[in-house]
Tab-separated table of N, CA and C and ligand atoms in Angstrom:
chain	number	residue	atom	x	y	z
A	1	UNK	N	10.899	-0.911	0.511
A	1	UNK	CA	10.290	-0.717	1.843
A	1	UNK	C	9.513	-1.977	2.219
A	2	UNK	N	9.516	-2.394	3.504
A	2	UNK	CA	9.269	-3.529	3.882
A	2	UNK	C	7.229	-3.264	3.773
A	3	UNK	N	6.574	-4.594	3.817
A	3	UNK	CA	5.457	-3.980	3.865
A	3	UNK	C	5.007	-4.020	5.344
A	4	UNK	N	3.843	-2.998	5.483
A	4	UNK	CA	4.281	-1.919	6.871
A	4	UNK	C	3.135	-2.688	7.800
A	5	UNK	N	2.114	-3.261	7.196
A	5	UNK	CA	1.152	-3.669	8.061
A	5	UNK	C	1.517	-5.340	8.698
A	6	UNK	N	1.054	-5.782	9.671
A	6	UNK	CA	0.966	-6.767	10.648
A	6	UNK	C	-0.084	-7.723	10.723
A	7	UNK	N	-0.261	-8.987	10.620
A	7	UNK	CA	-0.928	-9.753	10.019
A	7	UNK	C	-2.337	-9.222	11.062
A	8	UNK	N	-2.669	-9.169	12.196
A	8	UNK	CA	-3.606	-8.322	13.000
A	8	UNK	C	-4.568	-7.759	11.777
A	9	UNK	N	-4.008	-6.716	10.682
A	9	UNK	CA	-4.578	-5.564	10.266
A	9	UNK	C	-5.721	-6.470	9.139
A	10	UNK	N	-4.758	-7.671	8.581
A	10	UNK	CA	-5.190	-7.962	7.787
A	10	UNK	C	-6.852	-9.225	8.000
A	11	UNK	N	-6.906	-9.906	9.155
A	11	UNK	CA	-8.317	-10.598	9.541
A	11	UNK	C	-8.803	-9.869	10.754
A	12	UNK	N	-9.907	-10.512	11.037
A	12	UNK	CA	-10.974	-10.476	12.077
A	12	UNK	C	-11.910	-11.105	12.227
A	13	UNK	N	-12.483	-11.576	12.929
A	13	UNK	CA	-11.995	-12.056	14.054
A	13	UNK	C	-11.093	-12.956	14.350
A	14	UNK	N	-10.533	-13.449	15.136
A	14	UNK	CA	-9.546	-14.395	15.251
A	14	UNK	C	-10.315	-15.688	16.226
A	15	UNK	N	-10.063	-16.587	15.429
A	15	UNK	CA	-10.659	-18.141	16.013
A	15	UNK	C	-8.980	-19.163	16.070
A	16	UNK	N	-9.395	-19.932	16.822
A	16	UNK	CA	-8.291	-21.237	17.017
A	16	UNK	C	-9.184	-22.384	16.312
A	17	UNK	N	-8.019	-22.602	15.571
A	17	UNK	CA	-7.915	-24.097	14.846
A	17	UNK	C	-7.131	-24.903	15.292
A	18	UNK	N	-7.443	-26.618	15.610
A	18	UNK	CA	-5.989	-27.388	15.711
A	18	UNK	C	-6.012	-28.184	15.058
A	19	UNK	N	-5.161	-28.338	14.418
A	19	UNK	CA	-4.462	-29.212	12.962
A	19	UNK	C	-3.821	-30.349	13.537
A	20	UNK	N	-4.007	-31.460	12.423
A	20	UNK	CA	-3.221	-32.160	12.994
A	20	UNK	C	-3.543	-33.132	13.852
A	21	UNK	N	-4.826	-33.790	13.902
A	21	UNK	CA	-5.122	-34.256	15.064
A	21	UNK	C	-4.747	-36.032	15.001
A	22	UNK	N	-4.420	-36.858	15.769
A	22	UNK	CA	-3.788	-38.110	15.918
A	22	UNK	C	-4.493	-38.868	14.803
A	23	UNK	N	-5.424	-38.693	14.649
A	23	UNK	CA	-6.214	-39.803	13.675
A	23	UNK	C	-5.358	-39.862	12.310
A	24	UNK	N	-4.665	-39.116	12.214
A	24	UNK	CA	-3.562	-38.624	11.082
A	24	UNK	C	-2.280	-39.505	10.948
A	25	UNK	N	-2.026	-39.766	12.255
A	25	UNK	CA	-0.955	-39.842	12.650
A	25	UNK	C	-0.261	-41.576	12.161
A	26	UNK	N	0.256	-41.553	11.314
A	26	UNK	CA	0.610	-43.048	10.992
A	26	UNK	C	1.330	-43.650	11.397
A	27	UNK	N	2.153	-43.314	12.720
A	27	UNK	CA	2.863	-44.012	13.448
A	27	UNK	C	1.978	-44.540	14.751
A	28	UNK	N	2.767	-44.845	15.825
A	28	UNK	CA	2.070	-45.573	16.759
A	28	UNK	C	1.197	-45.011	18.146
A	29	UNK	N	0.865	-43.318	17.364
A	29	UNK	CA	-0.245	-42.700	18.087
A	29	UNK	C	0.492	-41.362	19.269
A	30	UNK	N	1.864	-41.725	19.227
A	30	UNK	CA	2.222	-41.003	20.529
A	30	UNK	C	2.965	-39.632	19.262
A	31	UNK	N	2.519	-39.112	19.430
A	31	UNK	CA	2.924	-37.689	19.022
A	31	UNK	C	4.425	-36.679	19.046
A	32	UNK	N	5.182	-37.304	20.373
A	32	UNK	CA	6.050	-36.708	21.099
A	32	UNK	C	5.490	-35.535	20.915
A	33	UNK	N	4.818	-35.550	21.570
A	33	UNK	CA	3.909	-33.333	21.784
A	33	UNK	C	3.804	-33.242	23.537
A	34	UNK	N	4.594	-34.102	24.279
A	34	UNK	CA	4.887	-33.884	25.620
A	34	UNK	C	3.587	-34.281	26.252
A	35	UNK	N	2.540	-35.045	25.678
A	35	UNK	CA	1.259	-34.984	26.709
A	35	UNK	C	1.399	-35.993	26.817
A	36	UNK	N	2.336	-37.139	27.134
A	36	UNK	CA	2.341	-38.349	27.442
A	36	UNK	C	1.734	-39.801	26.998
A	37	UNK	N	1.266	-39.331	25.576
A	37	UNK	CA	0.569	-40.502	24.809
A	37	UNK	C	-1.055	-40.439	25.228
A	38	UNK	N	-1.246	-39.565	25.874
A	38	UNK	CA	-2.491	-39.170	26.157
A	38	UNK	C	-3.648	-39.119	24.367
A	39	UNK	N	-3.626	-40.144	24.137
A	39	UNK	CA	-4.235	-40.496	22.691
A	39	UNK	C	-6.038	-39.790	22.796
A	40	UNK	N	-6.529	-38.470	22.591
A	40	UNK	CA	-7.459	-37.786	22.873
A	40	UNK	C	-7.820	-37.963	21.096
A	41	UNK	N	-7.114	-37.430	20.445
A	41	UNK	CA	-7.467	-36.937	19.427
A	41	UNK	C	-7.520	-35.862	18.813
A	42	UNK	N	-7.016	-35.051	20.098
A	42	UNK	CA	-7.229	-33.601	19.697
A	42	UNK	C	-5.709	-32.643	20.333
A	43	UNK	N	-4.961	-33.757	19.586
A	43	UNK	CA	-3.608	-32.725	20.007
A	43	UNK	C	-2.995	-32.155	18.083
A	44	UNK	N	-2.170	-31.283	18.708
A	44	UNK	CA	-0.983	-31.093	17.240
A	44	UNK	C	-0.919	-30.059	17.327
A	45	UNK	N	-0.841	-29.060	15.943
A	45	UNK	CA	-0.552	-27.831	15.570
A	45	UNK	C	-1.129	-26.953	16.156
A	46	UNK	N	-1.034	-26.057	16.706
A	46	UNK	CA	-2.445	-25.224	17.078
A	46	UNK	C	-1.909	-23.594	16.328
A	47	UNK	N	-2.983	-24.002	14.952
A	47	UNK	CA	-2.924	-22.244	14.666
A	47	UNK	C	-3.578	-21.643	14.641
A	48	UNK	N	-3.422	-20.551	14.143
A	48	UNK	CA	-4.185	-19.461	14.257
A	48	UNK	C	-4.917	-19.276	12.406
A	49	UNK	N	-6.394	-18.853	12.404
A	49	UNK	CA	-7.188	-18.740	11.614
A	49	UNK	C	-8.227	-17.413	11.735
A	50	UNK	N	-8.232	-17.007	10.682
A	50	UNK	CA	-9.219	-15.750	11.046
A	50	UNK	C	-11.086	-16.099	10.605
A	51	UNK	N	-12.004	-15.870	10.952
A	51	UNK	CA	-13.117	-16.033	10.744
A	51	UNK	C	-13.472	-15.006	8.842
A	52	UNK	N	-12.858	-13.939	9.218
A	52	UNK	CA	-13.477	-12.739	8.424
A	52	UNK	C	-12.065	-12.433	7.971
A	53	UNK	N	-12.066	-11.835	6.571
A	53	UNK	CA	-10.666	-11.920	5.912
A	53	UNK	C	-10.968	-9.894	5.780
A	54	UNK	N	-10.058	-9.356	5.934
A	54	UNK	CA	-10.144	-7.781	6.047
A	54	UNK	C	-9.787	-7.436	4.773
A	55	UNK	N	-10.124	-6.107	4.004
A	55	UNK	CA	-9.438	-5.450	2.803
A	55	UNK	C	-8.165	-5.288	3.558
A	56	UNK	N	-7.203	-5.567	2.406
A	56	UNK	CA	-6.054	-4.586	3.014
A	56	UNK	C	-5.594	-3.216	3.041
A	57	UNK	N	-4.792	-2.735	3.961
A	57	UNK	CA	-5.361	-1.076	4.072
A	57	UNK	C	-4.630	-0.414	2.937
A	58	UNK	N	-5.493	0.629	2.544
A	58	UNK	CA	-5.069	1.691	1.494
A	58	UNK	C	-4.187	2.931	2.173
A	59	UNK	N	-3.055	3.314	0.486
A	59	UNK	CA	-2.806	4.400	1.104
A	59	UNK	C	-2.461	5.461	0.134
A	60	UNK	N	-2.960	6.641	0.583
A	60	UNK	CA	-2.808	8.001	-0.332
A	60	UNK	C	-1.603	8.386	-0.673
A	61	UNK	N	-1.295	8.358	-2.190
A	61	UNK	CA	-0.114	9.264	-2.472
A	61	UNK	C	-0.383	10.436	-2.768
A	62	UNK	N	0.584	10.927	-1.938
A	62	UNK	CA	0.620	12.665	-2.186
A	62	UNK	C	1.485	13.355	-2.818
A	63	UNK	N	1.243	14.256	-3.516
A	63	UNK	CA	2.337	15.196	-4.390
A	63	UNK	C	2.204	16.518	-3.496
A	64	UNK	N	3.760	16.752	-3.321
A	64	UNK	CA	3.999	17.815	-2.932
A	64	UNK	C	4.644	19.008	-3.942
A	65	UNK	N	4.754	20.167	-2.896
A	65	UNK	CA	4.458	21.526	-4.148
A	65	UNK	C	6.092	21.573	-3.971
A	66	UNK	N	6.446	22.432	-4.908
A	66	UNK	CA	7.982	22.999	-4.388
A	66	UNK	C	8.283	24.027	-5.825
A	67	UNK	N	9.206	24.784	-5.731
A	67	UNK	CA	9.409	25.901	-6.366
A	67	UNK	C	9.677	25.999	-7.993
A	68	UNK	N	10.234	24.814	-8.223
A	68	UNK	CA	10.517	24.347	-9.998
A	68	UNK	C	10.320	24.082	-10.481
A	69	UNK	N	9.559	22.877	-10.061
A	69	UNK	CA	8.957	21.695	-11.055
A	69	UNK	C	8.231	22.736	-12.074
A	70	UNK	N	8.454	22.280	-13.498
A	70	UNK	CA	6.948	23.147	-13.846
A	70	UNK	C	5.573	22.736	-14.359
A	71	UNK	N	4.908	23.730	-14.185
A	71	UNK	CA	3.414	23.136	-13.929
A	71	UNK	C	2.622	22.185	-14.954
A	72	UNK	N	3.749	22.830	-15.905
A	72	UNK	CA	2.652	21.555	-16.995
A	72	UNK	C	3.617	20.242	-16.425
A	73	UNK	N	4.697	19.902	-16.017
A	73	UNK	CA	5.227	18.744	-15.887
A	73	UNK	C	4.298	17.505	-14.860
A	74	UNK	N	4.002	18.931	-13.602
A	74	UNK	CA	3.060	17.920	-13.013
A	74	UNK	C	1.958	17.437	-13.689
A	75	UNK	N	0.936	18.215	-14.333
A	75	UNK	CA	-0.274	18.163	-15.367
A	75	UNK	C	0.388	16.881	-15.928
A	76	UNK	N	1.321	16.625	-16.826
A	76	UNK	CA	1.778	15.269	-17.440
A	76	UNK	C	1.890	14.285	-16.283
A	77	UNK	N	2.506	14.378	-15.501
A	77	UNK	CA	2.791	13.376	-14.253
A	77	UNK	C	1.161	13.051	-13.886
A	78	UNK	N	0.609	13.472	-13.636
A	78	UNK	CA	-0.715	13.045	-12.942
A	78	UNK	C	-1.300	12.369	-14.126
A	79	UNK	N	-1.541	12.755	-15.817
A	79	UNK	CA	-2.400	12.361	-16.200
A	79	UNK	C	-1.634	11.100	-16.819
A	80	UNK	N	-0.331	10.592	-16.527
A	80	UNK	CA	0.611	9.444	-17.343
A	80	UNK	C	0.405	8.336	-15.955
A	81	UNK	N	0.450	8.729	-15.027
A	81	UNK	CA	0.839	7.635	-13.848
A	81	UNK	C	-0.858	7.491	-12.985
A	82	UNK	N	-1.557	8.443	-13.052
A	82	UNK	CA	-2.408	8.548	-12.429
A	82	UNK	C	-4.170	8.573	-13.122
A	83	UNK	N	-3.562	8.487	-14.424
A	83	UNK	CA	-4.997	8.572	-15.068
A	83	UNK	C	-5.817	9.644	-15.660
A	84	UNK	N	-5.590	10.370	-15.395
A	84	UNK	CA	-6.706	11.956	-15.155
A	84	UNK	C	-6.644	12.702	-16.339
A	85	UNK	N	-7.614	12.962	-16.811
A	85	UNK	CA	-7.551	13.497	-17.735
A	85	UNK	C	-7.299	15.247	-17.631
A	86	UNK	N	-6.685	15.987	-18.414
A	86	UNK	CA	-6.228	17.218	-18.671
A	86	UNK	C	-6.614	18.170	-17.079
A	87	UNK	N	-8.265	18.517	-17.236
A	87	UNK	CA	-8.724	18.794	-16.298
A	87	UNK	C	-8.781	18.690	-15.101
A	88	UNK	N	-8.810	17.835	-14.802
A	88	UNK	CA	-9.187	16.924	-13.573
A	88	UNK	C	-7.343	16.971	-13.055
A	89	UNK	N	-6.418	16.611	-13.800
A	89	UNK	CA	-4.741	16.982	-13.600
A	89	UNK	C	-4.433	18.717	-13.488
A	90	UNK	N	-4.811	19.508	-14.241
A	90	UNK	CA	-5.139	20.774	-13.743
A	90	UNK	C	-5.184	21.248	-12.444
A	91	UNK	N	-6.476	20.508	-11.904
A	91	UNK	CA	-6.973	20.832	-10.384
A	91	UNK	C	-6.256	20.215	-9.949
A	92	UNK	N	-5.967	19.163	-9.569
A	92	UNK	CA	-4.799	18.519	-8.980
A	92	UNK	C	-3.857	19.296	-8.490
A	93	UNK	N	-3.368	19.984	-10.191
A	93	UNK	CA	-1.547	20.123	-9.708
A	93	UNK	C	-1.557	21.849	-9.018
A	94	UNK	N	-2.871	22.773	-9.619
A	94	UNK	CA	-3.337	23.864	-8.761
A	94	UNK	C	-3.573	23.771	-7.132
A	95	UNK	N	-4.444	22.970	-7.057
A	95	UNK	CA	-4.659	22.671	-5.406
A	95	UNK	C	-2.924	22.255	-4.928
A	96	UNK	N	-2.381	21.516	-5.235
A	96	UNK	CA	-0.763	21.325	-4.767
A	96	UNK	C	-0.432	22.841	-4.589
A	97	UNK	N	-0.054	23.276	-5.895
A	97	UNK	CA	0.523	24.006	-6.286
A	97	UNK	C	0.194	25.489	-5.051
A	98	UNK	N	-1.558	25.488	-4.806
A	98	UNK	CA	-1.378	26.358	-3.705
A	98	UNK	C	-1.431	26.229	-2.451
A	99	UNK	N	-1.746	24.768	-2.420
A	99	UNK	CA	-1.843	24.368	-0.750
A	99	UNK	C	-0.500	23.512	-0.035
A	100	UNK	N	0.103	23.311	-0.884
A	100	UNK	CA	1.854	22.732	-0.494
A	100	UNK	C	1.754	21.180	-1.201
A	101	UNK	N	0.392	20.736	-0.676
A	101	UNK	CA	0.124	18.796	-0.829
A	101	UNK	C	-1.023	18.736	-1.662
A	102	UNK	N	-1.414	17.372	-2.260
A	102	UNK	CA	-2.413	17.045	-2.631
A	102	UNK	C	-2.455	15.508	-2.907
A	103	UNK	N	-3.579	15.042	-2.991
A	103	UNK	CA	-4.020	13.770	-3.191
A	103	UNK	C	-3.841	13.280	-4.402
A	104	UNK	N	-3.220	12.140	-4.968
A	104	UNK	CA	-3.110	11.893	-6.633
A	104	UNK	C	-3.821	10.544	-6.927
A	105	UNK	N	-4.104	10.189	-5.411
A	105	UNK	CA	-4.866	8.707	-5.972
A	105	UNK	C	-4.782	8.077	-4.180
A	106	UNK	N	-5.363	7.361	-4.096
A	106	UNK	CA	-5.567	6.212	-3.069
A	106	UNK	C	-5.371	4.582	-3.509
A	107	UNK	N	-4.525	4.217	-3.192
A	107	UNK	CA	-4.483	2.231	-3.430
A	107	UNK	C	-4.198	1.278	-2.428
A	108	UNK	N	-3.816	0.438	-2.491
A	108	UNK	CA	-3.093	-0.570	-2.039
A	108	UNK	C	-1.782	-0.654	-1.523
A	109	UNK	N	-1.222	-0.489	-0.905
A	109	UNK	CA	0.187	-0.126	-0.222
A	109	UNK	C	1.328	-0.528	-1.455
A	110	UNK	N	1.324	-2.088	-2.109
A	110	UNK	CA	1.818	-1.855	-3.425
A	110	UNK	C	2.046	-1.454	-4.816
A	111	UNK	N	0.616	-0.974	-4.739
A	111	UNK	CA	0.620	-0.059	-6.387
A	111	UNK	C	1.128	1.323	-5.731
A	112	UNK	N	0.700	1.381	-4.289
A	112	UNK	CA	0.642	3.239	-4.056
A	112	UNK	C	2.004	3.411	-4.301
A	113	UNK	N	2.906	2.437	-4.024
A	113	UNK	CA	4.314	2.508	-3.523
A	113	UNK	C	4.980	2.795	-4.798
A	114	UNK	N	4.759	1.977	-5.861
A	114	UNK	CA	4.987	1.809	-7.175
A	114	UNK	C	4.539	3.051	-7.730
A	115	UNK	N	3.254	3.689	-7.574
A	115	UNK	CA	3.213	4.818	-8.260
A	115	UNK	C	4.111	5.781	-7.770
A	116	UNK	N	4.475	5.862	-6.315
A	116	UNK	CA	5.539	6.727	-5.988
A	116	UNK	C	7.137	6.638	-6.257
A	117	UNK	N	7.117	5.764	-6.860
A	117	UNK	CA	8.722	5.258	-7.509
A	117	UNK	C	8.909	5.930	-9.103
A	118	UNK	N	7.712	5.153	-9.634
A	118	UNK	CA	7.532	6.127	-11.111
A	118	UNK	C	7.833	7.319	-11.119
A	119	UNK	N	7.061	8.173	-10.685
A	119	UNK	CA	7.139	9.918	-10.487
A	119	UNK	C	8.457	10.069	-10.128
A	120	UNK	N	8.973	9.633	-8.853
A	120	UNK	CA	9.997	10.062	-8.594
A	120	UNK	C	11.224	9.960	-9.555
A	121	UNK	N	10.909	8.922	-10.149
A	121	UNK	CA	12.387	8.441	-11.097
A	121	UNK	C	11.768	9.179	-12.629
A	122	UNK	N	10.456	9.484	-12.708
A	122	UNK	CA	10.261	10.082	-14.067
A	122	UNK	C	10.845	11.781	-13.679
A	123	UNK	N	10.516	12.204	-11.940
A	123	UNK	CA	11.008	13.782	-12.029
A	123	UNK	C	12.602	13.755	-12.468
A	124	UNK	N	13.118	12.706	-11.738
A	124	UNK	CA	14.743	12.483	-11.673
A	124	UNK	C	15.463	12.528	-12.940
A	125	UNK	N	14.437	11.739	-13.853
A	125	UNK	CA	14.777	11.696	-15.485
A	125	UNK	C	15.215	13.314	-16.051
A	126	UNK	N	13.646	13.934	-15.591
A	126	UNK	CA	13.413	15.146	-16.471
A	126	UNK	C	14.482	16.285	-15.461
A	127	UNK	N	15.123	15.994	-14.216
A	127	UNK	CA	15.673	16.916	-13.163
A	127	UNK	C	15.300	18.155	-12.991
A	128	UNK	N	13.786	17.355	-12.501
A	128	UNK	CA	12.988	18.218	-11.670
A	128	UNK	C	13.497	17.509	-10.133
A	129	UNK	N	12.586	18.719	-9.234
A	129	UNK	CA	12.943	18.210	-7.823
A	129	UNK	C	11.245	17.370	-7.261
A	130	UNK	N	10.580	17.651	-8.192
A	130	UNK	CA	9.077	17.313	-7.513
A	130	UNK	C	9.148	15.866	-6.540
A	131	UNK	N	8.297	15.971	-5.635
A	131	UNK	CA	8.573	14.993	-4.705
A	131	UNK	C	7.410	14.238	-4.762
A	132	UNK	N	7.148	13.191	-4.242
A	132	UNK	CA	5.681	12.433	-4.237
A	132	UNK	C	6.326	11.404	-2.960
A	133	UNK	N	5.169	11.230	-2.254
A	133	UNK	CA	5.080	10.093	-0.766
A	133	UNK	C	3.850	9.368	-0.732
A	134	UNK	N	4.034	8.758	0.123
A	134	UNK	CA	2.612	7.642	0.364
A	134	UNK	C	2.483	7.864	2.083
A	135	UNK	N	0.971	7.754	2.137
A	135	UNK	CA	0.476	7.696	3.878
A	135	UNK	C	-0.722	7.436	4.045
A	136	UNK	N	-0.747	6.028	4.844
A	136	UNK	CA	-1.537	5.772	5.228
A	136	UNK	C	-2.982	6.538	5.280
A	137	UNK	N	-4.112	5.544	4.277
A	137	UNK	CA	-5.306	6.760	3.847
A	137	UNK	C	-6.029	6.520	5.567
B	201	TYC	N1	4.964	25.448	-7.747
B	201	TYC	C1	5.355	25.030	-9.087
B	201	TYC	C2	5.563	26.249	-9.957
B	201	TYC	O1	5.141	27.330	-9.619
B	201	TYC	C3	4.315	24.101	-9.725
B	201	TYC	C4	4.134	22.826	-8.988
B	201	TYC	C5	2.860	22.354	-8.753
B	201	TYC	C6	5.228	22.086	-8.587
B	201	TYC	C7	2.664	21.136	-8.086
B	201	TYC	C8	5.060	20.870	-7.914
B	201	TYC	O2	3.564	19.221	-7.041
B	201	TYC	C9	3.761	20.414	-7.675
B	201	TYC	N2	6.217	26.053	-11.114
């Protein structure tokens, strides 16, 4: 899956920088940048720079409930991929188990993604149907 966010998500504020300026320039000053040799000093690249660098956004994987899987399998799934000890995987796979969904962790769009590949290919192993997704926390 491609990654989903847009460079926007990732700074703030947005400032202009221009790069590049003639003093650089080791030829005979004219740029070909269409301003006519207009030798200012302040022509070239003009990019873009952010002031403030953003976290990048997190996102919740969720385990969903469904009729087969069985319950200790999830209990293993949560506490192998997700950390949790016995208990704490318990509640987990109960709250799923009676509310349809549940939360197994919050990350980074690439670990979340990765943890949802694991599960899926560890249910696929064991041919269970259990499902797991990622969405935006
Ligand atoms: N509903 C399953 C059962 O009764 C248990 C289960 C819980 C399955 C959580 C999936 O994500 C799940 N065996």
């Amino acid at each position: 899956m491609a990654y989903p966010q847009d460079d926007s998500d990732l700074f703030s504020p947005l400032s202009i920088l221009v790069a590049g300026a003639e003093g650089d320039d080791p030829g005979n000053g004219d740029t070909g940048n269409g301003d006519g040799g207009h030798d200012d000093g302040q022509v070239g690249i003009a990019t873009k720079t952010r002031a403030k660098p953003k976290k990048p956004s997190q996102f919740k994987v969720l385990m969903l409930n469904d009729d087969y899987t069985p319950m200790e399998f999830v209990v293993m799934v949560l506490k192998r991929f997700f950390h949790m000890d016995l208990e704490q995987a318990t509640r987990v796979m109960l709250h799923v188990h009676q509310k349809g969904v549940g939360v197994c962790g919050i990350f980074p769009y690439e670990i979340a993604e990765t943890k949802v590949n694991q599960v899926m290919d560890f249910a696929r192993q064991n041919q269970h149907p259990l499902q797991c997704t990622l969405e935006k926390a």
